[in-house]
């Protein structure tokens, strides 16, 4: 028997009110231990697609119309955040939102709450995150709001990893960060995939960056998939890479 892919998104539609059809029939697949890039310019529908998958769109915030979301082959439309986490899906929202007043470690611990782990397990999970992000160990007692933008992004990803996910949905992880720190973050993502088998669906405007680490890419334009393919092939296409460098 053939294993179904980890995540299959089939012809989803999402709109804000009557007028704005932000996503119009997007289909994509994320394999086990895969990194998939969701590319596109500002407003192309990347964030809306991620939110449709993690059920963050509601009647007021945007509505998901038709379409199917399959998780390991099973229907997974409109699951609550805690049901998603139980299945192993977690989203890191755009803008790396941390609790600024809490310490780095308190932020990470807050990620463990959905699983209600024993304090023993929580400690082990914290250790794992510190192993992946040594910078966070150094800053564990520092208020998150006082750390750098890159460290805050690490806190946001680390908090998601506290749920021991199989799939992390990442929204614009490079936004506003220096290239050197972005590279550090993507190297850790790559290691998590290789060594732990974690999958990532990453929305990125920076196509060159994302395609360097991804296996597969989908290019959104006005809410539809305009192009998709192996990252190695998309990397060679100027129309994909130039666009996001502002050449068009
Ligand atoms: P960005 O890089 O800015 O996040 P994106 O590719 O993620 O862009 P979306 O944020 O998904 O794009 O937006 C898709 C479309 O939906 C855009 O036309 C946007 O203006 C519209 N849109 C997004 N959020 C809302 C909202 N809350 N209410 C109304 N329209 C929205």
CSV table of C-alpha atoms and ligand atoms in Angstrom, one decimal:
chain,number,residue,atom,x,y,z
A,1,UNK,CA,0.0,0.0,0.0
A,2,UNK,CA,1.1,3.5,-0.7
A,3,UNK,CA,1.5,5.9,2.2
A,4,UNK,CA,-0.6,9.0,1.8
A,5,UNK,CA,1.3,12.3,1.9
A,6,UNK,CA,1.5,14.0,5.3
A,7,UNK,CA,-0.6,17.0,4.2
A,8,UNK,CA,-2.7,17.3,1.1
A,9,UNK,CA,-4.6,20.5,0.3
A,10,UNK,CA,-7.1,20.0,-2.4
A,11,UNK,CA,-8.8,22.9,-4.2
A,12,UNK,CA,-9.3,25.2,-1.2
A,13,UNK,CA,-11.0,28.6,-1.5
A,14,UNK,CA,-11.0,31.4,1.1
A,15,UNK,CA,-12.6,34.8,0.9
A,16,UNK,CA,-12.9,37.9,3.1
A,17,UNK,CA,-16.4,39.1,2.9
A,18,UNK,CA,-18.1,38.9,-0.4
A,19,UNK,CA,-15.6,40.9,-2.4
A,20,UNK,CA,-12.2,39.5,-1.7
A,21,UNK,CA,-11.4,36.1,-3.0
A,22,UNK,CA,-8.0,35.7,-1.5
A,23,UNK,CA,-7.5,32.0,-2.3
A,24,UNK,CA,-9.1,30.5,-5.4
A,25,UNK,CA,-8.5,26.8,-5.7
A,26,UNK,CA,-5.1,26.1,-4.2
A,27,UNK,CA,-3.9,22.5,-4.1
A,28,UNK,CA,-0.6,21.4,-2.7
A,29,UNK,CA,1.2,18.5,-1.0
A,30,UNK,CA,3.7,18.3,1.8
A,31,UNK,CA,5.5,15.0,2.2
A,32,UNK,CA,6.9,13.5,5.3
A,33,UNK,CA,10.2,15.1,6.2
A,34,UNK,CA,9.8,17.6,3.4
A,35,UNK,CA,10.4,21.4,3.1
A,36,UNK,CA,7.8,23.0,0.8
A,37,UNK,CA,8.0,26.7,-0.2
A,38,UNK,CA,4.9,28.7,-0.7
A,39,UNK,CA,6.1,31.7,-2.8
A,40,UNK,CA,4.4,34.8,-4.1
A,41,UNK,CA,4.4,38.6,-3.8
A,42,UNK,CA,2.7,40.6,-1.2
A,43,UNK,CA,-1.0,39.8,-1.2
A,44,UNK,CA,-0.7,36.7,-3.4
A,45,UNK,CA,-2.6,34.6,-0.7
A,46,UNK,CA,0.2,32.8,1.2
A,47,UNK,CA,-0.9,33.8,4.6
A,48,UNK,CA,-4.5,33.1,3.8
A,49,UNK,CA,-3.5,29.6,2.6
A,50,UNK,CA,-1.6,28.8,5.8
A,51,UNK,CA,-4.5,30.1,7.9
A,52,UNK,CA,-7.0,28.0,6.0
A,53,UNK,CA,-4.9,24.9,6.7
A,54,UNK,CA,-4.7,25.7,10.4
A,55,UNK,CA,-8.3,26.9,10.7
A,56,UNK,CA,-7.5,30.4,11.7
A,57,UNK,CA,-10.0,31.9,9.3
A,58,UNK,CA,-13.5,32.4,10.8
A,59,UNK,CA,-16.7,34.1,9.7
A,60,UNK,CA,-15.2,37.5,10.6
A,61,UNK,CA,-11.7,36.9,9.7
A,62,UNK,CA,-12.2,35.3,6.3
A,63,UNK,CA,-14.1,32.2,5.3
A,64,UNK,CA,-13.0,28.9,3.8
A,65,UNK,CA,-15.3,27.8,1.1
A,66,UNK,CA,-15.0,24.5,-0.7
A,67,UNK,CA,-11.9,22.3,-0.7
A,68,UNK,CA,-10.4,19.5,1.3
A,69,UNK,CA,-7.6,19.3,3.7
A,70,UNK,CA,-6.2,15.8,4.3
A,71,UNK,CA,-3.8,14.9,7.1
A,72,UNK,CA,-2.1,11.5,6.6
A,73,UNK,CA,-5.0,10.7,4.3
A,74,UNK,CA,-7.8,11.6,6.8
A,75,UNK,CA,-10.1,14.7,6.4
A,76,UNK,CA,-8.8,17.5,8.6
A,77,UNK,CA,-10.9,20.5,7.7
A,78,UNK,CA,-11.6,23.0,10.5
A,79,UNK,CA,-10.0,21.3,13.4
A,80,UNK,CA,-9.5,23.4,16.6
A,81,UNK,CA,-6.0,24.5,17.4
A,82,UNK,CA,-5.6,21.9,20.1
A,83,UNK,CA,-6.8,19.1,17.8
A,84,UNK,CA,-4.3,20.2,15.2
A,85,UNK,CA,-1.5,20.2,17.7
A,86,UNK,CA,-2.6,16.7,18.9
A,87,UNK,CA,-2.3,15.5,15.3
A,88,UNK,CA,1.1,17.3,15.0
A,89,UNK,CA,0.4,20.5,13.0
A,90,UNK,CA,1.5,23.8,14.4
A,91,UNK,CA,1.6,27.3,12.9
A,92,UNK,CA,4.1,30.0,13.6
A,93,UNK,CA,2.3,33.3,12.8
A,94,UNK,CA,3.7,36.1,10.7
A,95,UNK,CA,5.6,38.7,12.7
A,96,UNK,CA,7.1,36.2,15.3
A,97,UNK,CA,4.8,37.0,18.1
A,98,UNK,CA,6.3,36.4,21.5
A,99,UNK,CA,5.0,37.5,24.9
A,100,UNK,CA,7.4,40.4,25.2
A,101,UNK,CA,7.1,40.7,29.0
A,102,UNK,CA,7.8,37.0,29.6
A,103,UNK,CA,11.3,35.5,29.6
A,104,UNK,CA,12.5,33.4,26.7
A,105,UNK,CA,12.0,30.3,28.8
A,106,UNK,CA,8.5,31.3,29.9
A,107,UNK,CA,7.6,31.8,26.2
A,108,UNK,CA,8.9,28.3,25.3
A,109,UNK,CA,7.1,26.7,28.3
A,110,UNK,CA,3.8,28.3,27.1
A,111,UNK,CA,4.2,26.2,23.9
A,112,UNK,CA,4.0,23.1,25.9
A,113,UNK,CA,0.6,23.8,27.4
A,114,UNK,CA,-1.6,22.2,24.7
A,115,UNK,CA,-0.1,18.8,25.4
A,116,UNK,CA,-0.3,19.1,29.2
A,117,UNK,CA,3.0,17.2,29.5
A,118,UNK,CA,4.4,16.1,32.8
A,119,UNK,CA,7.0,18.5,34.2
A,120,UNK,CA,9.6,15.8,33.3
A,121,UNK,CA,8.6,15.8,29.7
A,122,UNK,CA,8.4,19.6,29.6
A,123,UNK,CA,12.0,19.7,30.8
A,124,UNK,CA,13.1,17.3,28.1
A,125,UNK,CA,11.3,19.3,25.4
A,126,UNK,CA,12.9,22.5,26.6
A,127,UNK,CA,16.3,20.8,26.5
A,128,UNK,CA,15.6,19.7,22.9
A,129,UNK,CA,14.8,23.3,21.9
A,130,UNK,CA,17.9,24.6,23.6
A,131,UNK,CA,20.0,22.0,21.7
A,132,UNK,CA,18.6,23.2,18.4
A,133,UNK,CA,18.8,26.9,19.4
A,134,UNK,CA,21.8,27.4,21.6
A,135,UNK,CA,21.2,31.2,21.5
A,136,UNK,CA,18.0,30.7,23.4
A,137,UNK,CA,19.7,28.8,26.2
A,138,UNK,CA,22.0,31.8,26.7
A,139,UNK,CA,19.0,34.1,26.8
A,140,UNK,CA,16.6,31.9,28.7
A,141,UNK,CA,16.1,34.4,31.6
A,142,UNK,CA,15.9,37.5,29.3
A,143,UNK,CA,12.6,39.0,28.6
A,144,UNK,CA,11.7,38.1,25.0
A,145,UNK,CA,10.9,41.8,24.2
A,146,UNK,CA,14.5,42.6,24.9
A,147,UNK,CA,16.0,40.0,22.5
A,148,UNK,CA,16.9,40.6,18.8
A,149,UNK,CA,14.4,40.1,16.0
A,150,UNK,CA,16.2,36.9,15.0
A,151,UNK,CA,16.1,35.6,18.5
A,152,UNK,CA,12.4,36.4,18.7
A,153,UNK,CA,11.8,34.4,15.5
A,154,UNK,CA,13.8,31.5,17.2
A,155,UNK,CA,11.5,31.8,20.2
A,156,UNK,CA,8.4,31.6,18.1
A,157,UNK,CA,9.8,28.5,16.2
A,158,UNK,CA,11.0,27.0,19.5
A,159,UNK,CA,7.6,27.5,21.1
A,160,UNK,CA,6.1,25.6,18.2
A,161,UNK,CA,8.6,22.8,18.5
A,162,UNK,CA,7.6,22.4,22.2
A,163,UNK,CA,4.4,20.7,20.8
A,164,UNK,CA,6.6,18.0,19.1
A,165,UNK,CA,5.0,18.7,15.7
A,166,UNK,CA,5.2,16.6,12.5
A,167,UNK,CA,4.5,19.7,10.4
A,168,UNK,CA,5.3,23.4,11.1
A,169,UNK,CA,3.6,26.1,9.1
A,170,UNK,CA,5.9,29.1,8.9
A,171,UNK,CA,4.8,32.5,7.7
A,172,UNK,CA,7.6,34.7,6.4
A,173,UNK,CA,10.4,33.6,8.8
A,174,UNK,CA,12.9,35.9,7.1
A,175,UNK,CA,10.9,39.1,7.3
A,176,UNK,CA,12.9,42.0,8.6
A,177,UNK,CA,15.8,39.9,9.6
A,178,UNK,CA,19.5,40.2,8.7
A,179,UNK,CA,20.6,37.6,6.1
A,180,UNK,CA,23.1,36.0,8.4
A,181,UNK,CA,20.5,35.3,11.1
A,182,UNK,CA,18.0,34.1,8.4
A,183,UNK,CA,20.6,31.6,7.2
A,184,UNK,CA,21.1,30.4,10.8
A,185,UNK,CA,17.4,29.8,11.2
A,186,UNK,CA,17.0,28.0,7.8
A,187,UNK,CA,20.0,25.8,8.7
A,188,UNK,CA,18.3,24.7,11.9
A,189,UNK,CA,15.0,24.1,9.9
A,190,UNK,CA,17.0,21.9,7.5
A,191,UNK,CA,18.6,20.0,10.4
A,192,UNK,CA,15.2,19.4,12.0
A,193,UNK,CA,13.9,18.0,8.8
A,194,UNK,CA,17.0,15.8,8.2
A,195,UNK,CA,17.5,14.6,11.8
A,196,UNK,CA,14.0,14.6,13.2
A,197,UNK,CA,11.9,14.2,10.1
A,198,UNK,CA,9.9,17.3,10.8
A,199,UNK,CA,8.1,18.8,7.7
A,200,UNK,CA,7.8,22.5,7.0
A,201,UNK,CA,5.5,24.5,4.8
A,202,UNK,CA,7.1,27.9,4.5
A,203,UNK,CA,5.5,31.0,3.1
A,204,UNK,CA,8.3,33.3,1.8
A,205,UNK,CA,8.6,36.3,-0.5
A,206,UNK,CA,12.3,35.6,-0.7
A,207,UNK,CA,12.2,32.8,-3.4
A,208,UNK,CA,15.9,32.4,-3.7
A,209,UNK,CA,16.3,31.8,0.0
A,210,UNK,CA,13.3,29.4,0.3
A,211,UNK,CA,14.2,27.4,-2.8
A,212,UNK,CA,17.7,26.9,-1.6
A,213,UNK,CA,16.3,24.8,1.3
A,214,UNK,CA,13.0,23.5,-0.1
A,215,UNK,CA,12.4,20.3,-2.1
A,216,UNK,CA,9.4,21.7,-3.8
A,217,UNK,CA,7.8,25.0,-4.4
A,218,UNK,CA,4.4,26.5,-5.2
A,219,UNK,CA,4.2,30.0,-6.7
A,220,UNK,CA,1.0,31.9,-5.8
A,221,UNK,CA,-0.4,34.7,-7.9
A,222,UNK,CA,-3.7,36.4,-7.1
A,223,UNK,CA,-4.8,33.4,-5.1
A,224,UNK,CA,-4.0,30.6,-7.5
A,225,UNK,CA,-1.0,28.4,-8.0
A,226,UNK,CA,0.7,29.9,-11.1
A,227,UNK,CA,3.7,27.6,-11.1
A,228,UNK,CA,4.9,24.7,-9.1
A,229,UNK,CA,7.7,22.2,-9.3
A,230,UNK,CA,10.9,20.8,-7.8
A,231,UNK,CA,12.8,23.5,-6.0
A,232,UNK,CA,15.9,22.7,-8.1
A,233,UNK,CA,14.0,23.4,-11.3
A,234,UNK,CA,12.3,26.6,-10.0
A,235,UNK,CA,15.6,27.9,-8.9
A,236,UNK,CA,16.8,28.0,-12.5
A,237,UNK,CA,13.8,30.0,-13.6
A,238,UNK,CA,14.4,33.8,-13.7
A,239,UNK,CA,10.7,34.5,-13.8
A,240,UNK,CA,10.3,32.8,-10.4
A,241,UNK,CA,13.4,34.2,-8.7
A,242,UNK,CA,13.6,37.7,-10.2
A,243,UNK,CA,10.0,38.5,-9.5
A,244,UNK,CA,10.6,38.6,-5.7
A,245,UNK,CA,13.8,40.5,-6.0
A,246,UNK,CA,11.6,43.3,-7.5
A,247,UNK,CA,12.8,42.9,-11.0
A,248,UNK,CA,9.3,42.8,-12.4
B,1,LIG,P1,1.6,39.0,2.7
B,1,LIG,O1,3.0,38.7,2.3
B,1,LIG,O2,1.3,40.4,2.7
B,1,LIG,O3,1.2,38.3,3.9
B,1,LIG,P2,0.1,37.0,1.3
B,1,LIG,O4,0.6,36.4,0.0
B,1,LIG,O5,0.3,36.3,2.5
B,1,LIG,O6,0.8,38.4,1.5
B,1,LIG,P3,-2.6,37.3,2.0
B,1,LIG,O7,-2.3,38.0,3.3
B,1,LIG,O8,-3.1,35.9,2.1
B,1,LIG,O9,-1.4,37.3,1.0
B,1,LIG,O10,-3.7,38.1,1.3
B,1,LIG,C1,-4.4,37.7,0.1
B,1,LIG,C2,-5.5,38.7,-0.2
B,1,LIG,O11,-6.4,38.8,0.8
B,1,LIG,C3,-4.9,40.2,-0.4
B,1,LIG,O12,-5.6,40.8,-1.5
B,1,LIG,C4,-5.3,40.8,0.9
B,1,LIG,O13,-5.4,42.2,0.8
B,1,LIG,C5,-6.6,40.1,1.3
B,1,LIG,N1,-6.7,40.0,2.8
B,1,LIG,C6,-5.9,39.4,3.6
B,1,LIG,N2,-6.3,39.5,4.9
B,1,LIG,C7,-7.5,40.2,4.8
B,1,LIG,C8,-8.5,40.6,5.8
B,1,LIG,N3,-8.4,40.3,7.1
B,1,LIG,N4,-9.6,41.2,5.4
B,1,LIG,C9,-9.8,41.5,4.1
B,1,LIG,N5,-8.9,41.2,3.1
B,1,LIG,C10,-7.8,40.5,3.5
